[in-house]
Amino acid sequence: MSLIRILFKRELASYFATPVAYVFIAIFLVLAMAFSFYLGGLYERGQADLQPFFNFHPWMFLFLVPAIAMRLWAEERKSGSIELLLTLPVTLWQAVFGKFLAAWAFIGIALLLTVPIWITVNYLGDPDNGAILAGYFSSFLMAGAFLAVGSCLSAVTRNQVIAFILTVVVCFLLMLSGFSLVLDFFSGLNLPQAVIDAIAGMSFLTHANAIGKGVLDLRDILYFTLMIAFWLYATAIVIDMKKAD
């Protein structure tokens, strides 16, 4: 664990060593506020909650998280620093996990910076703070799932733009899989109901919305945990396969 912690600290510090981190956080905060207040009508609704704020997180993450994920391995492979990293006394799994945790923590910091809006809602009304806390938890888990997908696809290519586009497409498909339009399409193919249910169960939005409503179902938490573990495992496999390239 100490090696993962060292790698985690190094990676997290590297985000703040360049303007990229500050630009990302600024864009995230501006978009979050603009969507919440102008599109979501946070104050005009007259309800003391943050539902309009959380409703737009999946769509913001769809583009912002891949922008963070694309550099995880594509940049290492392009610069050749991945060879140096893999010669260090860390296992491949430790390297994958350490870099992922640092990126996830960075996104978590961006989320924490939105806490003043939570404080403001408490000042103006009497919100259900448990539901709001669940909303933050849901957003953080969803960001982790997006990031894990991006980590794997970043390992596939040396080109960060390609990694970004692939991650957006895959995450978009995973988001849409629970929509009735998509499920109706597969139902029209006369697929077994078990397959339709499996496709619906793959949706990020279905599980995130359930947690966001304040219902902490173990199945939803397990879904995100397994999704993150699966994509990180796939990341390690891809890097191992391509380390000779």
mmCIF file of C-alpha atoms in Angstrom, residues 40-221:
data_model
loop_
_atom_site.group_PDB
_atom_site.id
_atom_site.type_symbol
_atom_site.label_atom_id
_atom_site.label_comp_id
_atom_site.label_asym_id
_atom_site.label_seq_id
_atom_site.Cartn_x
_atom_site.Cartn_y
_atom_site.Cartn_z
ATOM 1 C CA GLY A 40 -32.184 23.727 -13.868
ATOM 2 C CA GLY A 41 -33.809 26.762 -12.226
ATOM 3 C CA LEU A 42 -32.353 25.887 -8.842
ATOM 4 C CA TYR A 43 -33.806 28.921 -7.080
ATOM 5 C CA GLU A 44 -36.916 29.399 -9.222
ATOM 6 C CA ARG A 45 -38.199 25.924 -8.305
ATOM 7 C CA GLY A 46 -38.718 27.053 -4.715
ATOM 8 C CA GLN A 47 -37.538 23.704 -3.374
ATOM 9 C CA ALA A 48 -34.672 23.297 -0.914
ATOM 10 C CA ASP A 49 -32.723 20.568 -2.706
ATOM 11 C CA LEU A 50 -29.865 20.163 -5.166
ATOM 12 C CA GLN A 51 -31.614 17.933 -7.693
ATOM 13 C CA PRO A 52 -31.051 20.336 -10.650
ATOM 14 C CA PHE A 53 -27.380 20.456 -9.650
ATOM 15 C CA PHE A 54 -26.950 16.673 -9.667
ATOM 16 C CA ASN A 55 -29.106 16.076 -12.756
ATOM 17 C CA PHE A 56 -26.458 17.569 -15.043
ATOM 18 C CA HIS A 57 -23.447 15.809 -13.531
ATOM 19 C CA PRO A 58 -23.594 12.748 -15.817
ATOM 20 C CA TRP A 59 -23.554 14.958 -18.914
ATOM 21 C CA MET A 60 -20.703 17.092 -17.604
ATOM 22 C CA PHE A 61 -18.731 14.004 -16.610
ATOM 23 C CA LEU A 62 -19.302 12.569 -20.073
ATOM 24 C CA PHE A 63 -16.853 15.126 -21.475
ATOM 25 C CA LEU A 64 -14.817 16.346 -18.505
ATOM 26 C CA VAL A 65 -13.802 12.981 -17.040
ATOM 27 C CA PRO A 66 -12.512 11.589 -20.370
ATOM 28 C CA ALA A 67 -10.441 14.782 -20.627
ATOM 29 C CA ILE A 68 -8.717 13.751 -17.385
ATOM 30 C CA ALA A 69 -8.573 10.061 -18.226
ATOM 31 C CA MET A 70 -7.061 10.456 -21.689
ATOM 32 C CA ARG A 71 -3.648 11.401 -20.287
ATOM 33 C CA LEU A 72 -3.448 8.555 -17.782
ATOM 34 C CA TRP A 73 -1.657 6.112 -20.074
ATOM 35 C CA ALA A 74 -1.710 7.576 -23.588
ATOM 36 C CA GLU A 75 0.689 10.316 -22.517
ATOM 37 C CA GLU A 76 2.935 7.849 -20.694
ATOM 38 C CA ARG A 77 3.105 5.659 -23.789
ATOM 39 C CA LYS A 78 3.675 8.549 -26.192
ATOM 40 C CA SER A 79 6.487 10.080 -24.112
ATOM 41 C CA GLY A 80 8.031 6.701 -23.374
ATOM 42 C CA SER A 81 7.872 7.284 -19.635
ATOM 43 C CA ILE A 82 5.772 4.150 -19.226
ATOM 44 C CA GLU A 83 8.937 2.064 -19.618
ATOM 45 C CA LEU A 84 10.528 3.982 -16.742
ATOM 46 C CA LEU A 85 7.384 3.607 -14.646
ATOM 47 C CA LEU A 86 7.256 -0.126 -15.189
ATOM 48 C CA THR A 87 10.900 -0.532 -14.195
ATOM 49 C CA LEU A 88 10.155 0.931 -10.771
ATOM 50 C CA PRO A 89 9.600 -1.511 -7.916
ATOM 51 C CA VAL A 90 5.831 -1.398 -8.337
ATOM 52 C CA THR A 91 3.574 -4.013 -9.807
ATOM 53 C CA LEU A 92 1.472 -3.223 -12.833
ATOM 54 C CA TRP A 93 -1.664 -3.405 -10.716
ATOM 55 C CA GLN A 94 -0.209 -0.947 -8.177
ATOM 56 C CA ALA A 95 0.658 1.491 -10.983
ATOM 57 C CA VAL A 96 -2.840 1.254 -12.490
ATOM 58 C CA PHE A 97 -4.553 1.622 -9.111
ATOM 59 C CA GLY A 98 -2.312 4.466 -7.906
ATOM 60 C CA LYS A 99 -2.803 6.548 -11.050
ATOM 61 C CA PHE A 100 -6.545 5.882 -11.022
ATOM 62 C CA LEU A 101 -6.898 6.882 -7.366
ATOM 63 C CA ALA A 102 -5.008 10.129 -7.964
ATOM 64 C CA ALA A 103 -7.249 11.070 -10.894
ATOM 65 C CA TRP A 104 -10.362 10.092 -8.919
ATOM 66 C CA ALA A 105 -9.221 12.160 -5.937
ATOM 67 C CA PHE A 106 -8.638 15.114 -8.250
ATOM 68 C CA ILE A 107 -12.241 14.877 -9.496
ATOM 69 C CA GLY A 108 -13.337 14.522 -5.874
ATOM 70 C CA ILE A 109 -11.594 17.802 -5.049
ATOM 71 C CA ALA A 110 -13.518 19.485 -7.875
ATOM 72 C CA LEU A 111 -16.751 18.110 -6.401
ATOM 73 C CA LEU A 112 -15.819 19.329 -2.919
ATOM 74 C CA LEU A 113 -15.418 22.842 -4.259
ATOM 75 C CA THR A 114 -19.160 22.875 -5.008
ATOM 76 C CA VAL A 115 -20.028 22.435 -1.311
ATOM 77 C CA PRO A 116 -20.761 26.200 -0.919
ATOM 78 C CA ILE A 117 -23.906 25.704 -3.001
ATOM 79 C CA TRP A 118 -24.986 23.053 -0.474
ATOM 80 C CA ILE A 119 -24.332 25.514 2.352
ATOM 81 C CA THR A 120 -26.339 28.173 0.501
ATOM 82 C CA VAL A 121 -29.343 25.858 0.137
ATOM 83 C CA ASN A 122 -29.182 25.128 3.877
ATOM 84 C CA TYR A 123 -29.075 28.857 4.585
ATOM 85 C CA LEU A 124 -32.146 29.503 2.428
ATOM 86 C CA GLY A 125 -34.225 26.463 3.371
ATOM 87 C CA ASP A 126 -34.402 23.147 5.128
ATOM 88 C CA PRO A 127 -33.133 20.528 2.656
ATOM 89 C CA ASP A 128 -32.794 16.785 3.175
ATOM 90 C CA ASN A 129 -29.033 16.725 3.772
ATOM 91 C CA GLY A 130 -28.956 12.942 3.671
ATOM 92 C CA ALA A 131 -30.288 12.983 0.107
ATOM 93 C CA ILE A 132 -27.771 15.660 -0.871
ATOM 94 C CA LEU A 133 -24.925 13.649 0.637
ATOM 95 C CA ALA A 134 -26.155 10.616 -1.308
ATOM 96 C CA GLY A 135 -26.184 12.787 -4.430
ATOM 97 C CA TYR A 136 -22.514 13.656 -3.931
ATOM 98 C CA PHE A 137 -21.716 10.014 -3.261
ATOM 99 C CA SER A 138 -23.564 9.008 -6.435
ATOM 100 C CA SER A 139 -21.718 11.610 -8.518
ATOM 101 C CA PHE A 140 -18.364 10.510 -7.119
ATOM 102 C CA LEU A 141 -19.059 6.849 -7.892
ATOM 103 C CA MET A 142 -20.209 7.675 -11.412
ATOM 104 C CA ALA A 143 -17.100 9.770 -12.020
ATOM 105 C CA GLY A 144 -15.009 6.800 -10.857
ATOM 106 C CA ALA A 145 -16.755 4.511 -13.334
ATOM 107 C CA PHE A 146 -16.223 6.997 -16.175
ATOM 108 C CA LEU A 147 -12.600 7.331 -15.161
ATOM 109 C CA ALA A 148 -12.013 3.568 -15.061
ATOM 110 C CA VAL A 149 -13.398 3.249 -18.586
ATOM 111 C CA GLY A 150 -11.148 6.099 -19.692
ATOM 112 C CA SER A 151 -8.122 4.541 -18.019
ATOM 113 C CA CYS A 152 -8.529 1.364 -20.061
ATOM 114 C CA LEU A 153 -9.124 3.159 -23.353
ATOM 115 C CA SER A 154 -6.212 5.500 -22.656
ATOM 116 C CA ALA A 155 -3.992 2.425 -22.431
ATOM 117 C CA VAL A 156 -5.181 1.254 -25.855
ATOM 118 C CA THR A 157 -3.670 4.139 -27.812
ATOM 119 C CA ARG A 158 -0.812 6.642 -27.717
ATOM 120 C CA ASN A 159 -3.117 9.351 -29.071
ATOM 121 C CA GLN A 160 -4.927 11.277 -26.339
ATOM 122 C CA VAL A 161 -7.591 12.601 -28.718
ATOM 123 C CA ILE A 162 -8.501 9.081 -29.806
ATOM 124 C CA ALA A 163 -8.574 7.976 -26.162
ATOM 125 C CA PHE A 164 -10.887 10.888 -25.364
ATOM 126 C CA ILE A 165 -13.309 10.112 -28.210
ATOM 127 C CA LEU A 166 -13.383 6.377 -27.433
ATOM 128 C CA THR A 167 -14.105 7.066 -23.776
ATOM 129 C CA VAL A 168 -16.918 9.492 -24.584
ATOM 130 C CA VAL A 169 -18.520 7.000 -26.963
ATOM 131 C CA VAL A 170 -18.297 4.023 -24.576
ATOM 132 C CA CYS A 171 -19.536 6.036 -21.581
ATOM 133 C CA PHE A 172 -22.355 7.493 -23.668
ATOM 134 C CA LEU A 173 -23.468 3.995 -24.661
ATOM 135 C CA LEU A 174 -23.287 2.855 -21.037
ATOM 136 C CA MET A 175 -25.410 5.825 -20.017
ATOM 137 C CA LEU A 176 -28.010 5.281 -22.712
ATOM 138 C CA SER A 177 -28.410 1.553 -22.118
ATOM 139 C CA GLY A 178 -31.111 2.171 -19.514
ATOM 140 C CA PHE A 179 -33.210 4.520 -21.661
ATOM 141 C CA SER A 180 -36.603 3.245 -22.753
ATOM 142 C CA LEU A 181 -35.821 4.144 -26.377
ATOM 143 C CA VAL A 182 -32.802 1.821 -26.369
ATOM 144 C CA LEU A 183 -34.636 -0.937 -24.517
ATOM 145 C CA ASP A 184 -37.556 -0.702 -26.940
ATOM 146 C CA PHE A 185 -35.107 -1.116 -29.810
ATOM 147 C CA PHE A 186 -33.673 -4.311 -28.343
ATOM 148 C CA SER A 187 -37.155 -5.544 -27.448
ATOM 149 C CA GLY A 188 -38.037 -5.141 -31.136
ATOM 150 C CA LEU A 189 -35.265 -7.617 -31.961
ATOM 151 C CA ASN A 190 -37.190 -10.250 -29.983
ATOM 152 C CA LEU A 191 -34.312 -10.756 -27.567
ATOM 153 C CA PRO A 192 -35.045 -12.698 -24.367
ATOM 154 C CA GLN A 193 -36.253 -10.548 -21.474
ATOM 155 C CA ALA A 194 -33.191 -11.574 -19.458
ATOM 156 C CA VAL A 195 -30.961 -9.960 -22.101
ATOM 157 C CA ILE A 196 -33.096 -6.794 -22.100
ATOM 158 C CA ASP A 197 -32.858 -6.663 -18.291
ATOM 159 C CA ALA A 198 -29.088 -7.165 -18.482
ATOM 160 C CA ILE A 199 -28.734 -4.265 -20.937
ATOM 161 C CA ALA A 200 -30.879 -2.062 -18.692
ATOM 162 C CA GLY A 201 -28.792 -3.086 -15.690
ATOM 163 C CA MET A 202 -25.615 -1.826 -17.396
ATOM 164 C CA SER A 203 -26.791 1.779 -17.337
ATOM 165 C CA PHE A 204 -24.754 4.251 -15.308
ATOM 166 C CA LEU A 205 -27.778 6.527 -14.985
ATOM 167 C CA THR A 206 -30.119 3.890 -13.568
ATOM 168 C CA HIS A 207 -27.805 3.065 -10.683
ATOM 169 C CA ALA A 208 -26.617 6.637 -10.095
ATOM 170 C CA ASN A 209 -30.180 8.003 -9.992
ATOM 171 C CA ALA A 210 -31.180 5.388 -7.434
ATOM 172 C CA ILE A 211 -28.356 6.450 -5.098
ATOM 173 C CA GLY A 212 -28.991 10.116 -5.855
ATOM 174 C CA LYS A 213 -32.518 9.791 -4.494
ATOM 175 C CA GLY A 214 -31.049 8.887 -1.138
ATOM 176 C CA VAL A 215 -31.631 5.141 -1.493
ATOM 177 C CA LEU A 216 -28.311 3.426 -0.737
ATOM 178 C CA ASP A 217 -28.987 0.011 -2.229
ATOM 179 C CA LEU A 218 -26.018 -2.343 -1.939
ATOM 180 C CA ARG A 219 -26.658 -3.527 -5.517
ATOM 181 C CA ASP A 220 -26.049 -0.033 -6.911
ATOM 182 C CA ILE A 221 -22.844 0.426 -4.912
#
